[in-house]
Each structure stands twice: as structure tokens, then as C-alpha cells.
CSV table of C-alpha atoms in Angstrom, one decimal:
chain,number,residue,atom,x,y,z
A,1,ASP,CA,139.2,119.4,104.8
A,2,VAL,CA,137.8,122.6,106.5
A,3,LYS,CA,139.5,126.0,107.0
A,4,GLN,CA,138.5,129.2,108.7
A,5,SER,CA,140.5,132.3,107.9
A,6,ASN,CA,142.5,134.0,110.7
A,7,ASP,CA,140.1,136.9,110.9
A,8,GLY,CA,137.1,134.5,111.0
A,9,LYS,CA,135.6,136.1,107.8
A,10,TYR,CA,135.7,133.0,105.6
A,11,ARG,CA,134.8,129.4,106.4
A,12,LEU,CA,135.8,127.1,103.6
A,13,ILE,CA,135.3,123.4,102.9
A,14,LYS,CA,137.5,121.3,100.7
A,15,LEU,CA,135.8,118.7,98.5
A,16,ARG,CA,136.7,116.2,95.8
A,17,ASN,CA,134.4,115.3,92.8
A,18,PRO,CA,135.3,111.7,92.0
A,19,TRP,CA,134.3,112.3,88.4
A,20,GLY,CA,137.2,114.7,88.0
A,21,GLY,CA,137.1,118.1,86.4
A,22,LYS,CA,134.1,117.6,84.1
A,23,TYR,CA,131.7,119.0,86.6
A,24,THR,CA,133.4,121.8,88.5
A,25,TRP,CA,132.5,124.4,91.1
A,26,ILE,CA,132.5,127.9,89.5
A,27,GLY,CA,131.3,130.0,92.5
A,28,ASP,CA,133.3,131.8,95.2
A,29,TRP,CA,136.7,130.2,96.0
A,30,SER,CA,136.6,128.1,92.8
A,31,ASP,CA,140.0,127.6,91.1
A,32,ASP,CA,139.9,130.8,89.0
A,33,CYS,CA,138.1,133.0,91.6
A,34,LEU,CA,139.6,136.4,92.3
A,35,LEU,CA,139.2,135.9,96.0
A,36,TRP,CA,142.4,133.9,96.0
A,37,ASN,CA,144.4,136.9,94.8
A,38,GLU,CA,142.7,139.1,97.4
A,39,ASN,CA,143.7,136.6,100.1
A,40,PRO,CA,147.3,135.6,99.3
A,41,ASP,CA,147.8,133.8,102.7
A,42,LEU,CA,144.9,131.5,102.0
A,43,HIS,CA,146.2,131.0,98.4
A,44,ARG,CA,149.6,129.9,99.6
A,45,GLU,CA,148.3,127.6,102.3
A,46,LEU,CA,145.3,126.0,100.6
A,47,LEU,CA,146.4,125.7,96.9
A,48,LYS,CA,150.0,124.8,97.4
A,49,GLU,CA,149.3,121.1,96.7
A,50,LYS,CA,146.9,121.7,93.8
A,51,ARG,CA,148.0,119.4,91.0
A,52,SER,CA,145.7,120.6,88.2
A,53,LYS,CA,142.3,122.1,87.5
A,54,ARG,CA,141.0,118.7,86.4
A,55,ASP,CA,141.8,116.8,89.6
A,56,GLY,CA,138.3,117.2,90.9
A,57,VAL,CA,139.5,118.9,94.1
A,58,PHE,CA,138.1,122.3,95.0
A,59,TRP,CA,137.3,124.7,97.9
A,60,MET,CA,133.9,126.4,98.4
A,61,PRO,CA,132.2,128.5,101.1
A,62,PHE,CA,130.6,126.5,103.8
A,63,GLU,CA,127.4,128.5,103.2
A,64,SER,CA,127.3,127.3,99.6
A,65,PHE,CA,127.9,123.7,100.7
A,66,VAL,CA,124.8,123.9,102.9
A,67,LYS,CA,122.8,125.3,100.0
A,68,TYR,CA,123.8,122.9,97.3
A,69,PHE,CA,124.3,119.5,99.0
A,70,GLU,CA,121.3,117.7,100.4
A,71,CYS,CA,122.9,115.1,102.7
A,72,VAL,CA,126.2,114.0,104.3
A,73,ASP,CA,127.2,110.5,105.2
A,74,ILE,CA,129.9,109.5,107.6
A,75,CYS,CA,132.3,106.6,106.7
A,76,LYS,CA,133.2,104.6,109.8
A,77,ILE,CA,136.6,103.0,109.9
A,78,ARG,CA,136.4,99.7,111.9
A,79,PRO,CA,139.4,97.5,111.1
A,80,ASP,CA,138.2,94.6,113.3
A,81,TRP,CA,134.7,94.4,111.8
A,82,TYR,CA,133.4,92.1,109.1
A,83,GLU,CA,132.0,93.0,105.7
A,84,VAL,CA,129.6,91.3,103.2
A,85,ARG,CA,128.7,92.9,99.9
A,86,ASP,CA,126.4,92.0,97.1
A,87,SER,CA,125.1,93.5,93.8
A,88,GLY,CA,121.5,92.7,92.9
A,89,ASN,CA,118.3,93.8,91.2
A,90,PHE,CA,115.3,95.0,93.3
A,91,TYR,CA,113.1,92.9,90.9
A,92,PRO,CA,115.1,89.8,89.9
A,93,GLU,CA,112.0,88.5,88.0
A,94,GLN,CA,108.3,89.3,87.5
A,95,GLY,CA,106.4,89.6,90.7
A,96,MET,CA,109.5,89.0,92.9
A,97,MET,CA,111.8,91.1,94.9
A,98,GLN,CA,115.4,90.5,96.1
A,99,ALA,CA,115.9,89.7,99.8
A,100,TYR,CA,118.5,88.2,102.0
A,101,TYR,CA,118.4,85.5,104.7
A,102,LEU,CA,120.5,86.7,107.7
A,103,HIS,CA,121.7,84.3,110.4
A,104,ILE,CA,123.0,85.8,113.6
A,105,LYS,CA,124.9,83.4,116.0
A,106,THR,CA,125.8,85.9,118.7
A,107,ALA,CA,124.6,89.4,119.7
A,108,THR,CA,125.9,91.6,116.9
A,109,GLU,CA,126.0,95.3,116.0
A,110,LEU,CA,125.2,95.9,112.3
A,111,ASP,CA,125.7,98.8,109.8
A,112,ILE,CA,123.8,98.4,106.5
A,113,THR,CA,124.1,100.6,103.4
A,114,LEU,CA,122.0,100.4,100.2
A,115,HIS,CA,123.2,102.1,97.1
A,116,ARG,CA,121.1,102.3,94.0
A,117,LYS,CA,123.0,102.0,90.7
A,118,ILE,CA,122.1,105.1,88.7
A,119,SER,CA,123.2,107.0,85.6
A,120,LYS,CA,125.3,110.1,85.7
A,121,ASN,CA,122.2,112.1,84.7
A,122,LEU,CA,120.2,110.9,87.7
A,123,ARG,CA,123.1,112.0,90.0
A,124,ILE,CA,122.0,115.6,89.1
A,125,GLN,CA,118.2,115.1,88.5
A,126,GLN,CA,115.5,114.3,91.0
A,127,SER,CA,114.0,110.9,91.1
A,128,ASP,CA,110.4,109.8,91.9
A,129,ALA,CA,111.6,106.6,93.6
A,130,SER,CA,112.7,106.2,97.2
A,131,LEU,CA,114.9,103.7,98.9
A,132,CYS,CA,114.4,101.8,102.2
A,133,VAL,CA,116.2,98.9,103.8
A,134,ALA,CA,114.8,96.9,106.7
A,135,ILE,CA,115.6,93.8,108.8
A,136,VAL,CA,112.5,91.9,109.8
A,137,ASN,CA,111.3,88.7,111.6
A,138,MET,CA,108.9,87.0,109.4
A,139,GLU,CA,107.0,83.7,108.9
A,140,GLU,CA,105.8,82.3,105.6
A,141,LYS,CA,102.2,81.3,104.9
A,142,ALA,CA,100.6,79.5,102.0
A,143,HIS,CA,100.8,80.8,98.4
A,144,GLN,CA,104.0,82.8,99.2
A,145,ASN,CA,102.2,85.0,101.6
A,146,TYR,CA,104.3,86.4,104.5
A,147,ARG,CA,103.5,87.8,107.9
A,148,ILE,CA,106.0,90.2,109.4
A,149,CYS,CA,106.3,89.8,113.2
A,150,ARG,CA,108.8,92.5,114.1
A,151,ILE,CA,110.9,95.2,112.4
A,152,PRO,CA,114.0,95.5,114.6
A,153,ILE,CA,116.0,97.7,112.2
A,154,ILE,CA,114.8,100.1,109.5
A,155,SER,CA,116.2,103.0,107.6
A,156,GLN,CA,114.5,106.4,107.0
A,157,LEU,CA,112.7,106.4,103.6
A,158,GLY,CA,113.1,109.3,101.3
A,159,GLN,CA,116.5,109.4,99.6
A,160,PRO,CA,116.4,108.1,95.9
A,161,LYS,CA,120.1,107.1,95.7
A,162,PHE,CA,121.4,105.9,99.0
A,163,VAL,CA,120.2,104.9,102.5
A,164,SER,CA,121.9,103.5,105.6
A,165,THR,CA,120.9,102.3,109.0
A,166,ASP,CA,122.4,100.5,112.0
A,167,GLY,CA,121.3,98.6,115.1
A,168,ASN,CA,121.8,95.6,117.3
A,169,LEU,CA,120.4,92.1,116.8
A,170,GLN,CA,120.1,89.1,119.1
A,171,PRO,CA,120.9,85.6,117.9
A,172,GLY,CA,118.3,84.3,115.4
A,173,ASN,CA,117.2,84.3,111.8
A,174,TYR,CA,116.1,87.5,110.0
A,175,ILE,CA,115.3,88.7,106.5
A,176,ILE,CA,116.9,91.8,105.0
A,177,LEU,CA,114.4,93.6,102.7
A,178,PRO,CA,115.8,96.2,100.2
A,179,PHE,CA,112.9,98.3,98.9
A,180,LEU,CA,112.6,100.6,95.9
A,181,PHE,CA,109.3,102.5,96.4
A,182,ASN,CA,107.9,104.1,93.3
A,183,PRO,CA,104.6,105.8,94.3
A,184,VAL,CA,103.8,107.4,91.0
A,185,ASN,CA,104.7,104.3,89.0
A,186,LYS,CA,106.9,106.2,86.5
A,187,HIS,CA,109.7,104.4,84.7
A,188,VAL,CA,112.9,104.3,86.7
A,189,ASP,CA,116.2,104.2,84.8
A,190,SER,CA,117.7,101.5,86.9
A,191,THR,CA,116.5,98.8,89.4
A,192,GLU,CA,120.0,97.6,90.3
A,193,PHE,CA,121.6,98.1,93.7
A,194,ASN,CA,124.7,97.4,95.8
A,195,ILE,CA,124.3,96.4,99.4
A,196,ALA,CA,126.9,96.3,102.1
A,197,VAL,CA,126.5,94.7,105.6
A,198,HIS,CA,129.2,95.5,108.2
A,199,SER,CA,129.0,93.6,111.5
A,200,SER,CA,130.9,93.3,114.8
A,201,HIS,CA,130.8,89.5,114.5
A,202,PRO,CA,130.7,87.0,111.5
A,203,ILE,CA,127.2,86.6,110.0
A,204,GLY,CA,125.6,84.3,107.5
A,205,LEU,CA,124.0,86.0,104.5
A,206,GLU,CA,122.3,84.4,101.5
A,207,ARG,CA,120.1,85.6,98.6
A,208,ARG,CA,116.4,84.9,98.7
A,209,LYS,CA,113.6,85.8,96.2
A,210,ILE,CA,110.4,86.9,97.9
A,211,SER,CA,107.0,87.7,96.4
A,212,LEU,CA,106.6,91.4,95.8
A,213,ARG,CA,103.4,91.3,97.9
A,214,ILE,CA,105.7,91.6,100.9
A,215,GLN,CA,105.7,95.3,100.3
A,216,ARG,CA,102.0,95.5,101.3
A,217,GLU,CA,102.6,93.4,104.5
A,218,PHE,CA,105.6,95.6,105.4
A,219,LEU,CA,103.8,98.9,105.0
A,220,ILE,CA,100.8,97.5,107.1
A,221,LYS,CA,103.2,96.4,109.9
A,222,LEU,CA,105.0,99.7,109.7
A,223,CYS,CA,101.8,101.6,110.3
A,224,ILE,CA,100.7,99.4,113.2
A,225,ILE,CA,104.1,99.7,114.9
A,226,TYR,CA,105.0,103.3,114.2
A,227,GLY,CA,101.7,104.9,113.1
A,228,GLU,CA,99.7,107.3,115.2
A,229,PRO,CA,96.1,106.3,116.0
A,230,VAL,CA,93.6,108.8,114.7
A,231,VAL,CA,90.7,109.6,117.0
A,232,LYS,CA,87.6,111.0,115.4
A,233,GLU,CA,86.3,114.1,117.3
A,234,ASN,CA,82.9,114.0,119.1
A,235,ARG,CA,82.6,110.2,118.8
A,236,THR,CA,79.5,108.6,120.3
A,237,GLU,CA,79.7,105.7,122.7
A,238,ASN,CA,78.7,103.3,119.8
A,239,GLU,CA,81.4,104.8,117.6
A,240,LEU,CA,84.0,104.2,120.3
A,241,ASN,CA,83.2,100.5,120.3
A,242,ASP,CA,82.6,100.1,116.5
A,243,GLY,CA,85.8,98.2,115.9
A,244,VAL,CA,87.3,100.8,113.5
A,245,LYS,CA,90.9,101.7,114.0
A,246,ILE,CA,92.7,104.3,111.8
A,247,TYR,CA,96.5,104.8,111.7
A,248,GLU,CA,98.5,107.7,110.1
A,249,LEU,CA,102.2,106.9,109.5
A,250,LYS,CA,104.6,109.8,109.1
A,251,LYS,CA,107.6,108.4,110.9
A,252,TYR,CA,110.1,106.6,108.5
A,253,TRP,CA,108.0,107.9,105.6
A,254,ASP,CA,108.5,111.1,103.7
A,255,GLY,CA,104.8,111.9,103.5
A,256,LEU,CA,101.8,110.0,104.8
A,257,ILE,CA,100.4,106.4,104.9
A,258,LEU,CA,96.7,105.9,106.0
A,259,LEU,CA,95.8,102.4,107.3
A,260,VAL,CA,92.3,101.5,108.3
A,261,GLU,CA,91.2,98.4,110.2
A,262,ASN,CA,87.7,97.0,110.4
A,263,ARG,CA,87.5,94.8,113.5
A,264,ASN,CA,83.7,94.7,113.5
A,265,LEU,CA,82.6,91.1,113.4
A,266,ASN,CA,79.4,91.6,111.3
A,267,GLN,CA,79.5,94.7,109.1
A,268,ASN,CA,81.5,96.2,106.2
A,269,LEU,CA,83.3,99.5,106.6
A,270,HIS,CA,82.5,102.2,104.0
A,271,PHE,CA,85.4,104.7,104.0
A,272,HIS,CA,85.6,108.0,102.1
A,273,PHE,CA,88.9,109.8,102.0
A,274,ARG,CA,89.4,113.3,100.6
A,275,CYS,CA,92.7,115.0,99.9
A,276,THR,CA,91.5,118.6,100.2
A,277,LEU,CA,94.9,120.4,99.9
A,278,SER,CA,98.3,119.2,98.8
A,279,GLN,CA,101.4,120.8,97.6
A,280,ASN,CA,104.5,119.0,96.2
A,281,ALA,CA,102.8,115.7,97.0
A,282,CYS,CA,101.6,112.7,95.0
A,283,MET,CA,99.0,110.1,95.8
A,284,SER,CA,99.5,106.3,95.2
A,285,ARG,CA,96.1,105.7,93.7
A,286,LYS,CA,95.6,107.0,90.2
A,287,ASP,CA,92.6,108.9,88.7
A,288,SER,CA,91.2,109.6,92.1
A,289,HIS,CA,90.5,113.3,91.7
A,290,HIS,CA,91.7,113.4,95.3
A,291,GLN,CA,88.8,111.3,96.5
A,292,LEU,CA,88.8,107.6,97.5
A,293,PHE,CA,85.9,105.3,98.3
A,294,ASP,CA,86.5,101.8,99.8
A,295,VAL,CA,84.5,99.0,101.3
A,296,ILE,CA,86.6,97.1,103.8
A,297,PRO,CA,85.2,93.7,104.8
A,298,SER,CA,84.7,92.5,108.4
A,299,MET,CA,88.0,91.6,110.1
A,300,HIS,CA,90.2,93.2,107.3
A,301,ARG,CA,92.6,96.1,107.1
A,302,GLN,CA,93.6,98.2,104.2
A,303,ILE,CA,96.2,100.8,103.2
A,304,ILE,CA,93.8,103.5,101.9
A,305,VAL,CA,96.6,105.6,100.3
A,306,THR,CA,100.2,106.6,100.5
A,307,VAL,CA,101.1,110.3,99.9
A,308,SER,CA,104.7,111.0,99.1
A,309,ARG,CA,106.8,114.1,98.6
A,310,LYS,CA,107.5,114.8,94.9
A,311,ASN,CA,110.7,116.8,95.3
A,312,SER,CA,112.8,116.1,98.4
A,313,SER,CA,114.4,119.5,98.3
A,314,HIS,CA,111.1,121.4,98.6
A,315,SER,CA,108.6,121.6,101.5
A,316,PHE,CA,105.2,119.9,101.1
A,317,THR,CA,101.7,120.1,102.6
A,318,ILE,CA,99.0,117.4,102.9
A,319,GLY,CA,95.5,118.5,103.9
A,320,HIS,CA,92.9,115.7,104.2
A,321,ASP,CA,89.8,114.5,105.9
A,322,PHE,CA,87.6,111.4,105.9
A,323,GLN,CA,84.3,109.9,107.0
A,324,TYR,CA,83.1,106.4,107.4
A,325,ASN,CA,80.1,104.3,108.3
A,326,LEU,CA,79.4,100.6,109.0
A,327,SER,CA,76.9,98.8,106.7
A,328,SER,CA,75.8,95.3,105.7
A,329,GLN,CA,76.0,96.5,102.0
A,330,ASN,CA,79.2,95.1,100.4
A,331,PHE,CA,79.6,97.6,97.6
A,332,ILE,CA,80.0,101.4,97.3
A,333,LYS,CA,76.8,103.4,97.5
A,334,ASN,CA,75.4,104.5,94.1
A,335,SER,CA,77.4,101.7,92.3
A,336,HIS,CA,74.5,99.2,92.1
A,337,VAL,CA,75.2,98.3,88.5
A,338,ASN,CA,78.8,97.2,88.7
A,339,LYS,CA,78.8,96.5,92.5
A,340,GLN,CA,82.1,98.4,92.9
A,341,THR,CA,84.0,97.9,96.1
A,342,HIS,CA,86.8,100.4,95.5
A,343,SER,CA,87.1,103.7,93.6
A,344,PRO,CA,89.5,104.1,92.0
A,345,THR,CA,89.6,100.3,91.4
A,346,ILE,CA,92.3,98.1,92.7
A,347,ASP,CA,93.5,94.6,91.7
A,348,GLU,CA,91.7,92.2,94.0
A,349,SER,CA,93.0,89.0,92.5
A,350,ILE,CA,94.5,86.4,94.9
A,351,PHE,CA,98.1,87.1,93.7
A,352,SER,CA,97.7,90.9,93.5
A,353,GLU,CA,100.7,93.0,94.3
A,354,ASP,CA,98.6,96.1,94.9
A,355,ILE,CA,99.5,97.6,98.3
A,356,HIS,CA,95.9,98.7,98.7
A,357,LEU,CA,94.3,95.3,98.7
A,358,PRO,CA,92.4,94.6,101.9
A,359,GLN,CA,94.1,92.0,104.1
A,360,PRO,CA,92.6,89.6,106.7
A,361,ILE,CA,93.3,90.4,110.4
A,362,PHE,CA,94.8,87.6,112.4
A,363,ASN,CA,97.4,87.4,115.1
A,364,VAL,CA,100.9,86.2,114.4
A,365,LYS,CA,103.1,84.6,117.0
A,366,ILE,CA,106.7,85.9,117.2
A,367,ARG,CA,109.3,83.1,116.8
């Protein structure tokens, strides 16, 4: 509930803590606050149905609510809609992630919510992980490789506990991908989740296990669709036609993703990235000393780095620059002994889950 005093001096909001009275508000307008005695009219009107101090119900100033709560979600009441729920694990087995096959028979409006199952301690503490849920069109290649054709619905990434999104889908087959991104690779206390899909028409939903390498394909496609092309200043005519494309993704990502494409048919791309200034941000590649060196083969693309906000409640800055050149040399300059292609190194095995592994560029037909 919400209430404004008759003189307009106070704006109050009524909340309920579902955990009861264990964690209670002790600021202005809390149960034992002297402001109730100073405002007997509000006391009679707002506390007349108060059952006990342990019922979890309390009033607080609207200004305090804005200060201490980071998000608000609206629960939609739609009696004629359909609901499908499931509990799962983001990583049901080694190298795999949980996904869902979605079959739409008629044009349908969807609401999707993804809740991470977390401990009571994490309800108060910050988490290094971020959630995202997306619906994609996708085709399967050999060796459990997947190519994403379209991303018709996606949530904003950033919240560690709960995300939601909605949209409209035409008849067809889709895949729902629940993501738990952990850019700093710290231990997370739980990888379990609940997912709910509400729809205006009946839908078909079934569990699927998909190779964790789909995360790399998803981020690449996200950069291509929603990323901003980066144009190097003072480029010569040769550089304008060198086949190098650079994307910076900030939309749908609480930070930055840098994707680089080498569409040159004959030469390797030597790319040097420097993170010159950052605050409240973390990079996805370890031991980098804020410098990255990569050799991207001809007709390949690579996610150079993802930079994510450490603490969602604080502002952050990312200052960076880069330089590149094309060369027939297929290893980093000054690494003649070990012929290094990436610094810091990345897993370049055929079944690598590393999101920074260079990927071949080829066109995918939308089905």
C-alpha cells in the first residue's frame, strides 16, 4: 500500500517481508518509531490492522524505499493465460547447460521469468554472477556446435537473482536459453533455478541439454545484432577495405563486450587491446595486466574480452583503446619460441568452452 499524509509532508509505503520479523526495518516509521506518536491520525489509520511486530509487515518513507531497494517487479494477473514452470540446474552435467525446446502453434504473447535459487545470505550480499534468459532460433551443426540465427526475445543482463522479459512469437520452433554468466569465475553458492513461462496460448515445452559452447555463439550473435560498429579515426583507404570489423556491445550487457572480425581472405589479424582505466569493473581474461594480444586467423571472429560491473549498486567506468595490423605471421610478435597466438592464453581445443576462442565466419540460413 502507499499513503500520503493530509498535509503532504509524509509519503509512506507499506511492505511485507516474507521471512517474517527476523529481518525488520528500524528506520523512520518502523513499528517502534516515535513518529507514530507524533502523528496519531496516521497511527490510527495505518496500524489499526497490525497483528504483531513479527508479521513482517511494516511502513517506511518512500525516500528510504528508493535508497535501499534496487529493483521493483510487477506481477501481472491474467486469469485466461497459460503457465508452465520448471526447476532445473544451469549446468545439469559437465560441459552442458540446461535449455528448453519451445513449440509455438499460433502467434503467442509470452512472459518469461527466471529465478535463481539462492541462500538467505545471498539475498543480502552482492553476487558476481548475472542472469539472462533468451529465446533464439538456432540450427545444430556437427560435434554439438550450434549456430544462432535470430534472438527474437532477450532479457536485460545484470541482476544476479531474477530476470524477466516478454515478447511475441510467430508459429515455429525455438530454444529457451537460461544463462548464468560468471565473468570472474568465482564459486557461486547455487546453480539451481526456477523458470516460469506464461503465454496467451498453449505452448509445448520440453527440456534439452545443450553444449556450454552455446554461450560463445550467443554472445557473438548478440554483438553482431545489437553491438555498435567501431570506426577507427583517420583510416586510410586501404584500412577501410581491410576486412576488419569491430563491434562494441553495451546494450543488454551491464558493461562491455568487444567482438573483432577478420574477413580478410589472406592475412591474420594481430589485435592489441589495452584497458587504460577502469573502476568497479572486471575483465573476463585473467592475468592480463589490462593488456590483451590476439592473432585472429583469416575469416574468423573472436570475442576479445567482456568487461562487467563488479557491484551493480555502484557506477563504473571503462577506458580502453586498441590497435591492430594484418600480417602473414600466425603468432604474436616477440613470441618466436612458443609461437603464442593469444596472451593471456585461451583453451583452443576443439571442444573448448572458452568464449574467447576464434570462430569461423560463415553465413547461416534462417529457417
